[in-house]
PDB file of C-alpha atoms in Angstrom:
ATOM      1  CA  MET A  89      16.391 -10.807   9.948  1.00 64.00           C
ATOM      2  CA  GLU A  90      19.012  -8.538   8.540  1.00 70.00           C
ATOM      3  CA  GLY A  91      17.134  -7.640   5.363  1.00 81.00           C
ATOM      4  CA  LEU A  92      13.971  -6.398   7.059  1.00 84.00           C
ATOM      5  CA  HIS A  93      15.067  -2.841   7.888  1.00 89.00           C
ATOM      6  CA  PRO A  94      16.318  -2.090   4.358  1.00 90.00           C
ATOM      7  CA  GLU A  95      13.105  -3.616   2.949  1.00 89.00           C
ATOM      8  CA  ILE A  96      10.997  -1.270   5.116  1.00 90.00           C
ATOM      9  CA  LEU A  97      13.012   1.722   3.999  1.00 90.00           C
ATOM     10  CA  GLN A  98      12.688   0.705   0.343  1.00 91.00           C
ATOM     11  CA  GLN A  99       8.910   0.203   0.651  1.00 89.00           C
ATOM     12  CA  LEU A 100       8.398   3.628   2.348  1.00 90.00           C
ATOM     13  CA  THR A 101      10.584   5.214  -0.325  1.00 89.00           C
ATOM     14  CA  THR A 102       8.486   3.597  -3.004  1.00 89.00           C
ATOM     15  CA  LEU A 103       5.376   4.974  -1.291  1.00 86.00           C
ATOM     16  CA  GLY A 104       6.849   8.499  -1.761  1.00 85.00           C
ATOM     17  CA  PHE A 105       8.428   9.245   1.530  1.00 84.00           C
ATOM     18  CA  LYS A 106      11.848  10.689   2.328  1.00 82.00           C
ATOM     19  CA  VAL A 107      13.168   8.231   4.926  1.00 84.00           C
ATOM     20  CA  GLU A 108      15.814   8.487   7.567  1.00 82.00           C
ATOM     21  CA  THR A 109      16.859   5.886  10.216  1.00 84.00           C
ATOM     22  CA  PHE A 110      17.545   6.784  13.781  1.00 81.00           C
ATOM     23  CA  ASP A 111      18.124   4.727  16.943  1.00 78.00           C
ATOM     24  CA  THR A 112      17.225   7.041  19.811  1.00 76.00           C
ATOM     25  CA  THR A 113      16.788  10.766  18.985  1.00 79.00           C
ATOM     26  CA  ARG A 114      14.177  11.593  16.398  1.00 77.00           C
ATOM     27  CA  PRO A 115      15.395  14.036  13.755  1.00 77.00           C
ATOM     28  CA  LYS A 116      13.653  17.419  14.240  1.00 78.00           C
ATOM     29  CA  GLU A 117      12.495  17.539  10.660  1.00 77.00           C
ATOM     30  CA  ALA A 118      10.726  14.118  10.959  1.00 78.00           C
ATOM     31  CA  THR A 119       7.072  14.971  11.250  1.00 79.00           C
ATOM     32  CA  TYR A 120       6.084  11.309  11.252  1.00 83.00           C
ATOM     33  CA  TRP A 121       7.993   8.315  12.561  1.00 84.00           C
ATOM     34  CA  MET A 122       7.489   4.635  12.826  1.00 87.00           C
ATOM     35  CA  THR A 123       8.651   2.039  15.338  1.00 88.00           C
ATOM     36  CA  TYR A 124       8.425  -1.704  14.653  1.00 89.00           C
ATOM     37  CA  THR A 125       8.981  -5.115  16.197  1.00 90.00           C
ATOM     38  CA  ALA A 126       9.655  -8.266  14.193  1.00 86.00           C
ATOM     39  CA  ASN A 127      10.036 -11.882  15.390  1.00 83.00           C
ATOM     40  CA  TRP A 128      11.189 -14.826  13.350  1.00 77.00           C
ATOM     41  CA  ASN A 129      10.839 -18.547  13.818  1.00 75.00           C
ATOM     42  CA  TRP A 130      12.046 -21.703  12.148  1.00 74.00           C
ATOM     43  CA  ASP A 131       9.948 -24.561  10.834  1.00 73.00           C
ATOM     44  CA  MET A 132      11.655 -26.181   7.872  1.00 76.00           C
ATOM     45  CA  ALA A 133      12.776 -22.604   7.030  1.00 69.00           C
ATOM     46  CA  ILE A 134      13.121 -19.228   8.779  1.00 75.00           C
ATOM     47  CA  TYR A 135       9.888 -17.208   8.455  1.00 71.00           C
ATOM     48  CA  LEU A 136       8.379 -14.019   9.793  1.00 80.00           C
ATOM     49  CA  THR A 137       6.324 -14.961  12.821  1.00 82.00           C
ATOM     50  CA  TYR A 138       5.214 -11.515  14.023  1.00 87.00           C
ATOM     51  CA  PHE A 139       5.510  -7.943  12.751  1.00 90.00           C
ATOM     52  CA  GLN A 140       3.984  -4.872  14.407  1.00 93.00           C
ATOM     53  CA  ALA A 141       4.486  -1.269  13.270  1.00 91.00           C
ATOM     54  CA  THR A 142       3.260   1.890  14.993  1.00 91.00           C
ATOM     55  CA  LEU A 143       3.037   5.223  13.073  1.00 90.00           C
ATOM     56  CA  LEU A 144       3.351   8.413  15.096  1.00 86.00           C
ATOM     57  CA  GLU A 145       2.998  12.094  14.414  1.00 84.00           C
ATOM     58  CA  ASP A 146       4.512  14.486  16.991  1.00 79.00           C
ATOM     59  CA  GLY A 147       4.098  11.782  19.708  1.00 79.00           C
ATOM     60  CA  LYS A 148       0.488  10.920  18.811  1.00 86.00           C
ATOM     61  CA  VAL A 149      -0.255   7.321  17.607  1.00 88.00           C
ATOM     62  CA  LEU A 150      -1.814   7.536  14.143  1.00 86.00           C
ATOM     63  CA  GLY A 151      -2.113   3.839  13.610  1.00 88.00           C
ATOM     64  CA  ARG A 152      -0.760   0.323  14.048  1.00 90.00           C
ATOM     65  CA  ALA A 153      -0.378  -2.559  11.673  1.00 90.00           C
ATOM     66  CA  GLU A 154       0.187  -6.210  12.598  1.00 90.00           C
ATOM     67  CA  TYR A 155       1.093  -9.444  10.994  1.00 85.00           C
ATOM     68  CA  ASP A 156       0.728 -12.512  13.210  1.00 81.00           C
ATOM     69  CA  ALA A 157       1.709 -16.078  12.241  1.00 76.00           C
ATOM     70  CA  ARG A 158       2.505 -17.328  15.710  1.00 66.00           C
ATOM     71  CA  LYS A 159      -0.197 -19.926  15.507  1.00 70.00           C
ATOM     72  CA  GLY A 160       0.733 -20.900  11.926  1.00 60.00           C
ATOM     73  CA  GLY A 161       1.123 -24.568  12.748  1.00 61.00           C
ATOM     74  CA  ALA A 162       0.802 -26.599   9.583  1.00 58.00           C
ATOM     75  CA  ASN A 163      -0.388 -23.637   7.568  1.00 61.00           C
ATOM     76  CA  MET A 164       2.112 -23.335   4.721  1.00 59.00           C
ATOM     77  CA  GLY A 165       0.950 -19.698   4.149  1.00 61.00           C
ATOM     78  CA  LYS A 166       3.335 -18.672   6.961  1.00 60.00           C
ATOM     79  CA  PHE A 167       6.243 -19.198   4.542  1.00 61.00           C
ATOM     80  CA  GLY A 168       6.824 -16.694   1.802  1.00 66.00           C
ATOM     81  CA  LYS A 169       8.599 -13.429   1.101  1.00 74.00           C
ATOM     82  CA  THR A 170       8.653 -11.025   4.056  1.00 75.00           C
ATOM     83  CA  ALA A 171       8.354  -8.067   1.607  1.00 75.00           C
ATOM     84  CA  GLU A 172       4.980  -9.401   0.366  1.00 81.00           C
ATOM     85  CA  LYS A 173       3.721  -9.849   3.907  1.00 84.00           C
ATOM     86  CA  ILE A 174       4.534  -6.358   5.150  1.00 83.00           C
ATOM     87  CA  ARG A 175       3.847  -4.324   1.949  1.00 90.00           C
ATOM     88  CA  PRO A 176       0.037  -4.299   2.308  1.00 90.00           C
ATOM     89  CA  LEU A 177       0.445  -3.448   6.011  1.00 89.00           C
ATOM     90  CA  LEU A 178       2.671  -0.454   5.282  1.00 91.00           C
ATOM     91  CA  MET A 179       0.460   0.705   2.429  1.00 90.00           C
ATOM     92  CA  ASP A 180      -2.582   0.648   4.640  1.00 88.00           C
ATOM     93  CA  LEU A 181      -0.806   2.252   7.603  1.00 88.00           C
ATOM     94  CA  PHE A 182       0.601   5.168   5.543  1.00 87.00           C
ATOM     95  CA  GLN A 183      -2.316   5.713   3.182  1.00 82.00           C
ATOM     96  CA  ASN A 184      -3.473   8.846   4.986  1.00 70.00           C
ATOM     97  CA  VAL A 185      -0.019  10.391   5.575  1.00 71.00           C
ATOM     98  CA  LYS A 186       0.372  13.532   3.430  1.00 61.00           C
ATOM     99  CA  ARG A 187       3.163  13.420   0.840  1.00 54.00           C
ATOM    100  CA  GLY A 188       4.678  16.551  -0.565  1.00 40.00           C
ATOM    101  CA  THR A 189       4.296  17.134  -4.293  1.00 28.00           C
ATOM    102  CA  VAL A 190       8.021  17.729  -4.839  1.00 27.00           C
ATOM    103  CA  GLU A 191       9.681  16.455  -1.728  1.00 31.00           C
ATOM    104  CA  ALA A 192       7.866  13.829   0.366  1.00 35.00           C
ATOM    105  CA  THR A 193       7.379  14.201   4.077  1.00 39.00           C
ATOM    106  CA  SER A 194      10.324  13.265   6.152  1.00 40.00           C
ATOM    107  CA  MET A 195       9.850   9.929   7.854  1.00 45.00           C
ATOM    108  CA  GLY A 196      12.028   8.440  10.588  1.00 45.00           C
ATOM    109  CA  THR A 197      12.148   4.709  11.405  1.00 44.00           C
ATOM    110  CA  SER A 198      13.376   3.092  14.508  1.00 42.00           C
ATOM    111  CA  GLY A 199      13.364  -0.618  15.044  1.00 43.00           C
TER     112      GLY A 199
END
């Protein structure tokens, strides 16, 4: 959905990272970058069905985070704010990434 990318950027900024968006060519100053996939479904309302993010450093995968509600069925927990679903995933994924004391590490996102 259209609000996901800005939400990811805001959450990473809140975690202390300088964030840039790119589509194909990673900015040279981006030490770390993240790619993600998100899928949505409808069942009485639009909801996040699947989210997977991969964190990389200089081409090496540092970690992955996944949210999967594809088999949500009658579970009403599948509904709710996307921000609240991805926040703990991003916090866990980025917990070991070093942040600068004055200026945070550059982070690129592509998705």
